[in-house]
Coordinates of C-alpha atoms in Angstrom, one line a residue:
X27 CA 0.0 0.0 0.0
X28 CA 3.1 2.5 0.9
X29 CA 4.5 1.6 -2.3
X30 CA 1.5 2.0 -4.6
X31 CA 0.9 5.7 -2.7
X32 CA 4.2 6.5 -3.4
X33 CA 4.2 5.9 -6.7
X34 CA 1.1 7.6 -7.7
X35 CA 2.7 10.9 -5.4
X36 CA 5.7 10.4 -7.6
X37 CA 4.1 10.0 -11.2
X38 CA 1.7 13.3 -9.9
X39 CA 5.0 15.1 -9.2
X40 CA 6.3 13.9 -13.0
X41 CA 3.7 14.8 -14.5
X42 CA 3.2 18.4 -12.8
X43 CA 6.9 18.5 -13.9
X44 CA 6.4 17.6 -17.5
X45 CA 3.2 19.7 -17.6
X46 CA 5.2 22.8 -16.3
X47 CA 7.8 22.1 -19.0
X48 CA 5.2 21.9 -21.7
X49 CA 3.9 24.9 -20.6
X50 CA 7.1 26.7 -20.3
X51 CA 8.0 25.5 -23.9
X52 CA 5.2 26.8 -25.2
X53 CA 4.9 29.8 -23.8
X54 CA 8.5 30.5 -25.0
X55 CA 7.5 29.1 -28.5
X56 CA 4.4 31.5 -28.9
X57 CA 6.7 34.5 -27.5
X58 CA 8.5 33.7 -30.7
X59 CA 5.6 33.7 -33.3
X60 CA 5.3 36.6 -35.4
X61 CA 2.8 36.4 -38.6
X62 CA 3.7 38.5 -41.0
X63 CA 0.3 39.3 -42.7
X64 CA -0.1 43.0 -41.0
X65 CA 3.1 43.9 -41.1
X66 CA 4.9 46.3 -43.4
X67 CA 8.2 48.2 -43.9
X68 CA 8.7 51.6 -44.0
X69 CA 11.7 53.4 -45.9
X70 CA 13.5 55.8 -43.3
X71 CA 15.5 57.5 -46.4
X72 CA 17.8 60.2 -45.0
X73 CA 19.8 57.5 -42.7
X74 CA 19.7 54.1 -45.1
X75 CA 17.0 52.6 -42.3
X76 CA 14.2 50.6 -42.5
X77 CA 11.6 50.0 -40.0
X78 CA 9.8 47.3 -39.4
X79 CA 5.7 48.2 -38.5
X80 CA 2.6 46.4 -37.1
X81 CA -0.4 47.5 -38.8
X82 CA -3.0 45.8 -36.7
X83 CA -1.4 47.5 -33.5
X84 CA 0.1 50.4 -35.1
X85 CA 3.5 50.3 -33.8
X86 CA 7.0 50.0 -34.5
X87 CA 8.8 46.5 -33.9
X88 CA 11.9 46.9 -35.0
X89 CA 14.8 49.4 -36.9
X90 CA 17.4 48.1 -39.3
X91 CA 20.5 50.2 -40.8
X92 CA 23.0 49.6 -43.4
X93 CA 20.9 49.8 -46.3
X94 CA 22.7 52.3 -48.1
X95 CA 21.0 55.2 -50.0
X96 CA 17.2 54.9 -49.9
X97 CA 16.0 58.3 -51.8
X98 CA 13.7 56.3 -53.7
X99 CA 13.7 53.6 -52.7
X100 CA 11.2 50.8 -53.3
X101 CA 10.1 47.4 -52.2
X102 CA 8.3 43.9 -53.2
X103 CA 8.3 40.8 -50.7
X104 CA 8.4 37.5 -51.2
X105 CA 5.3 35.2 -51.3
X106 CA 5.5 34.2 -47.7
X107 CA 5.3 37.9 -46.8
X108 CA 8.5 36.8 -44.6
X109 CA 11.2 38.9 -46.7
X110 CA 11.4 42.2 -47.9
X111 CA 13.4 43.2 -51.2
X112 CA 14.8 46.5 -50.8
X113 CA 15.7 48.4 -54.1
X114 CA 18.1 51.3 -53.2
X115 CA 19.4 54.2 -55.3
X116 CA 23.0 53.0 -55.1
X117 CA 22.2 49.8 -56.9
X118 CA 21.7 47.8 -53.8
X119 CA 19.6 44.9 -53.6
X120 CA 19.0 44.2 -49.9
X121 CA 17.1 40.9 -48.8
X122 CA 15.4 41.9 -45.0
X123 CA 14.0 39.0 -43.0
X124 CA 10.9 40.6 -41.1
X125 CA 10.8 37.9 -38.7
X126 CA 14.3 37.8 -37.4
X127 CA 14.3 41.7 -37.4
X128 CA 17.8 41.3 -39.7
X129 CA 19.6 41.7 -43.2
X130 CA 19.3 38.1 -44.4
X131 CA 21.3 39.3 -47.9
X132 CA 22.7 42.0 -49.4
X133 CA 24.5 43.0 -53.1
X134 CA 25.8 46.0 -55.1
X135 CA 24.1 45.2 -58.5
X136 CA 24.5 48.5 -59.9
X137 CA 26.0 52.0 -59.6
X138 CA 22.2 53.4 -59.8
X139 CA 19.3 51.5 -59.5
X140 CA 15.2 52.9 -59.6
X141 CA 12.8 49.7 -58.6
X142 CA 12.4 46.4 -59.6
X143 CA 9.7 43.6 -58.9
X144 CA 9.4 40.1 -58.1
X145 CA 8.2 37.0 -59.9
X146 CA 5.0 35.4 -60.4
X147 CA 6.0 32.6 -58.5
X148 CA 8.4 34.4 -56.4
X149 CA 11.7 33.1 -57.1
X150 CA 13.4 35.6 -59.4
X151 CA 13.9 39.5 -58.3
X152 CA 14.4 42.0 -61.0
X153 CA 16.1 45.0 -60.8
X154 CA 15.7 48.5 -63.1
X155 CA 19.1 50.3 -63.9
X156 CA 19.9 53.6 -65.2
X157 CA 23.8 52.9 -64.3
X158 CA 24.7 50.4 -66.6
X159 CA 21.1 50.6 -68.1
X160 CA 19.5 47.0 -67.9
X161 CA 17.8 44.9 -66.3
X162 CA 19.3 42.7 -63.7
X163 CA 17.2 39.0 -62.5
X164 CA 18.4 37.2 -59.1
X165 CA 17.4 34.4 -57.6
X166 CA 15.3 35.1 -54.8
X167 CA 16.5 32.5 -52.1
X168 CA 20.3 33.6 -52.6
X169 CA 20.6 36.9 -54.7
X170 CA 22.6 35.0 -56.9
X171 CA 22.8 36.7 -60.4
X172 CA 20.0 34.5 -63.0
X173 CA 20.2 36.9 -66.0
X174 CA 21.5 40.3 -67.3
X175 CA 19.5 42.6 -69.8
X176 CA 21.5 44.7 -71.1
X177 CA 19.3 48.3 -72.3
X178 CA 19.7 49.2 -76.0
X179 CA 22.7 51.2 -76.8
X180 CA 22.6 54.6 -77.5
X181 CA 24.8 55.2 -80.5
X182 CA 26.1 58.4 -80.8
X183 CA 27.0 59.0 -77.0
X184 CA 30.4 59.2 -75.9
X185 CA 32.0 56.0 -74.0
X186 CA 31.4 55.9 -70.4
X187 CA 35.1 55.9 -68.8
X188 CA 35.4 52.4 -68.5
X189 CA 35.3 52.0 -72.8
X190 CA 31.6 50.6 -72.5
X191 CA 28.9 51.9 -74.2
X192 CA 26.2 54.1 -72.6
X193 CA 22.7 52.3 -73.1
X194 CA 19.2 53.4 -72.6
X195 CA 17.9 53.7 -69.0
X196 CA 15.1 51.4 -67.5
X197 CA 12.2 52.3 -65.9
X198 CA 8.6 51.4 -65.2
X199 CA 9.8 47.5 -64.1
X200 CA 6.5 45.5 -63.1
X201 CA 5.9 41.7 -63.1
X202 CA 3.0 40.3 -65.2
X203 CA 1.1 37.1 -65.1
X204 CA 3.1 33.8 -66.7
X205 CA 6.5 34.8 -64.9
X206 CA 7.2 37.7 -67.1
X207 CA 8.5 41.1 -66.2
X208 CA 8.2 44.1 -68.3
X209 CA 9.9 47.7 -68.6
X210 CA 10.4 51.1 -70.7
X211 CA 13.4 51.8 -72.0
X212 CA 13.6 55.6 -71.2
X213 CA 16.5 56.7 -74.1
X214 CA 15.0 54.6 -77.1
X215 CA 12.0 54.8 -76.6
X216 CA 11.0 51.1 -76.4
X217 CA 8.9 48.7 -74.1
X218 CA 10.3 45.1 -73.7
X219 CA 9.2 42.0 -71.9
X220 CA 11.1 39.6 -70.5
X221 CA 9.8 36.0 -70.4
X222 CA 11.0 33.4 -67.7
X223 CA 8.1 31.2 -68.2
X224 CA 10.6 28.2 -68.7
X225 CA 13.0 28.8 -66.1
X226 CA 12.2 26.1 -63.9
X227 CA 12.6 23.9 -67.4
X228 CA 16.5 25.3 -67.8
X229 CA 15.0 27.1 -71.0
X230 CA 16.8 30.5 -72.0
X231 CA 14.5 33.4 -70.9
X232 CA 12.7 35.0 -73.9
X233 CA 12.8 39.0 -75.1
X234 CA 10.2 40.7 -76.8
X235 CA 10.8 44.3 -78.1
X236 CA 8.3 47.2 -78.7
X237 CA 10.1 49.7 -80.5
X238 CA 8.9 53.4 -81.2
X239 CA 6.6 53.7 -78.8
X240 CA 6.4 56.9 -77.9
X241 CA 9.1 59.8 -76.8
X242 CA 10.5 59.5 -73.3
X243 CA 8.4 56.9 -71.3
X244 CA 9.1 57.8 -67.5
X245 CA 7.4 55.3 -65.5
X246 CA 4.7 52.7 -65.9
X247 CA 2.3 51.2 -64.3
X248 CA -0.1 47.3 -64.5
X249 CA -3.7 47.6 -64.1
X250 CA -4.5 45.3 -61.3
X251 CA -5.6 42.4 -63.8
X252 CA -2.1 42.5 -65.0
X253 CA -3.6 42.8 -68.5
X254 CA -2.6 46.5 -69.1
X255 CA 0.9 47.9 -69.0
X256 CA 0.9 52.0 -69.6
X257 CA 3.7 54.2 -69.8
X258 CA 3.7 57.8 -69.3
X259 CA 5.8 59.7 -71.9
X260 CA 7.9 62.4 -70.9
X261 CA 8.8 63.7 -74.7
X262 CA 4.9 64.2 -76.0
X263 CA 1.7 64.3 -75.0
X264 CA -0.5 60.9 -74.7
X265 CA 0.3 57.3 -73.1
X266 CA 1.1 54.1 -74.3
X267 CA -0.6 51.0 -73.7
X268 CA -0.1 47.3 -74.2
X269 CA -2.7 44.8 -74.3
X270 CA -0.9 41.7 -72.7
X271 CA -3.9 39.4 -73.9
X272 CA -3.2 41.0 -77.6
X273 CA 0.4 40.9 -78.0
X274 CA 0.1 41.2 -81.8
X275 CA -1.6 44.4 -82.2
X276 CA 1.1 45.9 -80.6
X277 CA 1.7 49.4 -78.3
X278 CA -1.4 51.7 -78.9
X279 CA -1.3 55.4 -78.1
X280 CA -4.1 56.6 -75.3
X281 CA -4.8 59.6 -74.0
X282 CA -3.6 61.5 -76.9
X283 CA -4.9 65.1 -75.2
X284 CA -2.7 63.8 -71.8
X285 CA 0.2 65.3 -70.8
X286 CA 1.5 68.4 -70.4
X287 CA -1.1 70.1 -72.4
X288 CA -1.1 73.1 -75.0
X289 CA -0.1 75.3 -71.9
X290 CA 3.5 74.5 -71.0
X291 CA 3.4 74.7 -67.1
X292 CA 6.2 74.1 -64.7
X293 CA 6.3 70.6 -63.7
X294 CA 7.7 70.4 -60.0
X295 CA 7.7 66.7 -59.6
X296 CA 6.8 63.9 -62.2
X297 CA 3.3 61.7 -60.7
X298 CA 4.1 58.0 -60.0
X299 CA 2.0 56.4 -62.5
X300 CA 2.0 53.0 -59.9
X301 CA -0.4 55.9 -57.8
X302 CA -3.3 55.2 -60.5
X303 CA -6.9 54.6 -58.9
X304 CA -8.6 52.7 -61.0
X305 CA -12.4 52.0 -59.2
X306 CA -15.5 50.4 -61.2
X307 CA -14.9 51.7 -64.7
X308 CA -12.5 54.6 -64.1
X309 CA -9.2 55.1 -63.5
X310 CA -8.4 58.2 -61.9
X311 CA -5.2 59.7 -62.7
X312 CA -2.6 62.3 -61.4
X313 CA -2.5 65.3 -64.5
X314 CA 1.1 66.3 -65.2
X315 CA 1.5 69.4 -63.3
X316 CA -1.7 71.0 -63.5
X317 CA -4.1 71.6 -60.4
X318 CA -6.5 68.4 -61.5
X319 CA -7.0 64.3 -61.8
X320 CA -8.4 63.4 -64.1
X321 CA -11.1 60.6 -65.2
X322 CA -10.8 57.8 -67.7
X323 CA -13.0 54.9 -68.3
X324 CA -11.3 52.2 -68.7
X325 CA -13.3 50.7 -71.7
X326 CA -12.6 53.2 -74.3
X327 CA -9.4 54.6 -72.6
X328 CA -11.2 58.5 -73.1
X329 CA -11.0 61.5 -70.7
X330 CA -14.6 62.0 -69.4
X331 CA -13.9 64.4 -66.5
X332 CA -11.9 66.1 -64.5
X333 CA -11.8 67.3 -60.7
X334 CA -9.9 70.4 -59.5
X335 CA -7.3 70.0 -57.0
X336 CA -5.6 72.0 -54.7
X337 CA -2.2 71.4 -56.4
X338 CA -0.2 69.3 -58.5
X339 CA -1.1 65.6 -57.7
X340 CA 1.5 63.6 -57.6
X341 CA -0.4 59.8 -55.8
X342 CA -3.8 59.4 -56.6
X343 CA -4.8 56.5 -54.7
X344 CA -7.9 54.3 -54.1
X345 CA -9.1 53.2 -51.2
X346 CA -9.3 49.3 -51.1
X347 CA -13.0 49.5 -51.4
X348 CA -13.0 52.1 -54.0
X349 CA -15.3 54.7 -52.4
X350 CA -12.9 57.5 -52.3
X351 CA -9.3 58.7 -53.5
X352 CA -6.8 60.2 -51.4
X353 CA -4.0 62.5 -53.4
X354 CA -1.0 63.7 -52.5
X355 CA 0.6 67.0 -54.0
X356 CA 4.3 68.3 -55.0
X357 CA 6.4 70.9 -53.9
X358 CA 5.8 73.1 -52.5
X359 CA 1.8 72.4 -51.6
X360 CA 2.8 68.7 -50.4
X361 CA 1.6 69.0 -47.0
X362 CA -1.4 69.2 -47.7
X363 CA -3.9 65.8 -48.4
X364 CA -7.1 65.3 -50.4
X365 CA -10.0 63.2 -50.3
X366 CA -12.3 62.8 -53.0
X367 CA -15.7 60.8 -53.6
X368 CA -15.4 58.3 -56.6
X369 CA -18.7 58.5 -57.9
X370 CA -19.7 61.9 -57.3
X371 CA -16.1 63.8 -57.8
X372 CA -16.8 65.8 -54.9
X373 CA -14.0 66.9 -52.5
X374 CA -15.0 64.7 -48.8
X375 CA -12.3 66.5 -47.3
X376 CA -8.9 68.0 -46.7
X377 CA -6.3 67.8 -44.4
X378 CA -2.6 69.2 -43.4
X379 CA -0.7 66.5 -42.0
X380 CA 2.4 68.7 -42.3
X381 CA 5.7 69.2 -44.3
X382 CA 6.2 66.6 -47.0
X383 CA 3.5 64.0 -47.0
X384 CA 5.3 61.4 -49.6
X385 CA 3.5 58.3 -49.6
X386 CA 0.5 56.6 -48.3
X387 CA -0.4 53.1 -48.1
X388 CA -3.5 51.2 -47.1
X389 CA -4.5 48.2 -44.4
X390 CA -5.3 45.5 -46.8
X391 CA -9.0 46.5 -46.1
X392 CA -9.2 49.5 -46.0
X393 CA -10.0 50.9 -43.0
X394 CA -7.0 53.2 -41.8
X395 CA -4.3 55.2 -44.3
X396 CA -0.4 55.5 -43.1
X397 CA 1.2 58.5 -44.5
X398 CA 4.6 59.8 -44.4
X399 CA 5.4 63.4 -43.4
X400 CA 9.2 63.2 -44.3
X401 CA 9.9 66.7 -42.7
X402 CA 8.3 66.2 -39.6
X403 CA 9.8 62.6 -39.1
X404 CA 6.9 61.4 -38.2
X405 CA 4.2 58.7 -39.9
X406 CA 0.7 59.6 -39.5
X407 CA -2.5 57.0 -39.6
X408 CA -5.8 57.8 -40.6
X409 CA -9.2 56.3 -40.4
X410 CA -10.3 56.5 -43.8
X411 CA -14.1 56.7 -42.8
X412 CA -14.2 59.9 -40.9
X413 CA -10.5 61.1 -41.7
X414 CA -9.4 61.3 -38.4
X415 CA -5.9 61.4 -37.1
X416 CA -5.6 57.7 -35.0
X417 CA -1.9 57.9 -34.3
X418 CA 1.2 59.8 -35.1
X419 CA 4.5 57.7 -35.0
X420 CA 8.4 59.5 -34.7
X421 CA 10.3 58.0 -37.6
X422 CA 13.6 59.9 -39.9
X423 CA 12.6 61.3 -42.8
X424 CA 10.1 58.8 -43.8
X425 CA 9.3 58.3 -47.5
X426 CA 8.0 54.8 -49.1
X427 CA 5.4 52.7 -46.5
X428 CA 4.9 49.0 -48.3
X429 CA 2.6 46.4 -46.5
X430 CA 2.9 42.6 -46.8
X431 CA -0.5 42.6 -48.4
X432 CA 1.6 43.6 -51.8
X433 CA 2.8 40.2 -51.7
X434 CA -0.5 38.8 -53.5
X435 CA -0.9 41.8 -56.1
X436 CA 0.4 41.8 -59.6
X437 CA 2.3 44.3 -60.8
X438 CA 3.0 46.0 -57.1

């Protein structure tokens, strides 16, 4: 009887024991977990910093350095929302694992870089050049160099100093659907697309070239389908437009009245075209420095209307659910933000969050709007119902705020 009480005393004492460690090991294993599916960087440009944001509880989780310079700076992540691709002015391509708060990779691709995307399937980053113009593909896991595209070269210039030739710059780098990337080719006036589609097969990648497509094309953007690449052209007024599902018909010109207009006015700062709203049948779009946005539908790609601004828009975004715009303005009105309904026009509101407002970004549903006021070193949130300030965050000279949600989006 003593023996049979002291073993049930001892297997109670075990089993507290064990119990307590299972506890303990899982209480240290969920102090660990981090999801990453609100969670978002944002581009602290003046010091070559990142930091590393909660959306759901609006706060700041971690700060990384050593990213070199970030004026510009963009970002895509990788399909598991765990790692951020940084894309920095100096040519650096800097792999950032969110969950372990560190730099997981980092290379000097270029000597001057402007974006780049990732692949439909997520295992090839691109990069844009201006400095040697091209295109530059690594593979995702290690940053190991897949494929160089070199830009078209511009006959006529002198050498650069190393003997090479000087070729074309690259903007307006997006991925579309069927592991393809496509960019303008600033210089010579060309779009080209860059198919991967048998990579995983060890087939060569495939280039298609668009030539004469308009003067100057500055940026681009994909409609969210990913059936639409448009590029802005610097060098004339209008757009041009490939149909991805009608390759043989070419690059169309649209928006043939767009642009700078009859009236030459001073352009303080070019719109990001990626900005575009598009909602229901319209696209809503930032006019090149004049005081409006103007209103497309999207069917026949014609100007029906336009609302007055208070400035130069420069980001005309859409609010996930479409019901309103928020745009952004250049130097020197950018402190200022407005807010305008998408079927009526009308102006809901505006706001002052102060000096600078850069970029904004939305929760994946909508309901708050980060912005960055770069000369207040701060980051503002919104609610986007009733426009009301929820919180204002410190951070250094904030420009670019990208969620994790961008994972999942084509073209972003």
């Amino acid at each position: 009887m003593k023996n049979t009480l002291l073993k049930l005393a001892t297997g109670i004492v075990l089993g507290s024991a064990l119990t307590a460690c299972v506890n303990t090991a899982q209480t240290s294993n969920n102090a660990a977990l981090r999801s990453t599916g609100d969670m978002g960087v944002i581009i602290e440009r003046a010091t070559g910093q990142v930091q590393i944001v909660n959306h759901t509880n609006k706060d700041v989780l971690a700060e990384i350095d050593g990213l070199g310079d970030l004026s510009h700076a963009s970002i895509v992540y990788s399909r598991d929302q765990r790692y951020a691709y940084v894309f920095g002015r100096d040519g650096g391509l800097t792999k950032v694992d969110i969950l372990k708060d560190k730099i997981d990779n980092r290379v000097i691709q270029s000597g001057n870089s402007i974006g780049g995307a990732i692949s439909q399937d997520g295992k090839l980053v691109a990069v844009s050049n201006y400095t040697p113009g091209g295109v530059k593909v690594f593979n995702a896991d290690t940053l190991e160099l897949v494929a160089t595209i070199d830009a078209t070269e511009l006959v006529g210039k002198p050498k650069n100093k190393d003997g090479s030739s000087v070729r074309s710059k690259v903007v307006g780098l997006v991925d579309a659907p069927n592991h393809r990337f496509i960019f303008s080719l600033f210089d010579s006036h060309e779009i080209w697309i860059a198919d991967f589609s048998g990579h995983d097969k060890g087939e060569e990648m495939k280039l298609t070239k668009f030539t004469d497509i308009g003067y100057f094309p500055y940026d681009a953007l994909m409609s969210p389908d990913g059936r639409y690449y448009i590029a802005g052209l610097f060098g004339e007024d209008g757009m041009a437009m490939l149909d991805l599902w009608h390759l043989d018909k070419g690059v169309t010109r649209i928006l043939k009245d767009y642009g700078k207009g009859d009236k030459k006015l001073p352009v303080y700062k070019m719109p990001h075209l990626e900005g575009w709203a598009m909602a229901g049948d319209y696209a809503f779009m930032p006019a090149v420095g004049q005081h409006k946005v103007l209103v497309v539908n999207t069917k026949t790609w014609q100007q029906v209307a336009e609302i007055p601004a208070h400035s130069q828009p420069i980001f005309v975004m859409a609010q996930p659910d479409n019901r309103q715009i928020w745009v952004n303005f250049a130097y020197p009105d950018n402190n200022t933000i407005q807010v305008f309904n998408t079927q009526t026009f009308e102006l809901v509101k505006t706001l002052t969050p102060g000096p600078a407002v850069l970029h904004m970004e939305f929760t994946p549903r909508g309901e708050h709007v980060w912005m960055s006021v770069r000369d207040s070193n701060e980051v503002h949130v919104y609610d986007t119902q009733t426009q009301e300030l929820l919180k204002t965050m410190p951070s250094k000279s904030p420009s670019g705020i990208f969620f994790t949600n961008r994972a999942h989006h084509i073209g972003l």
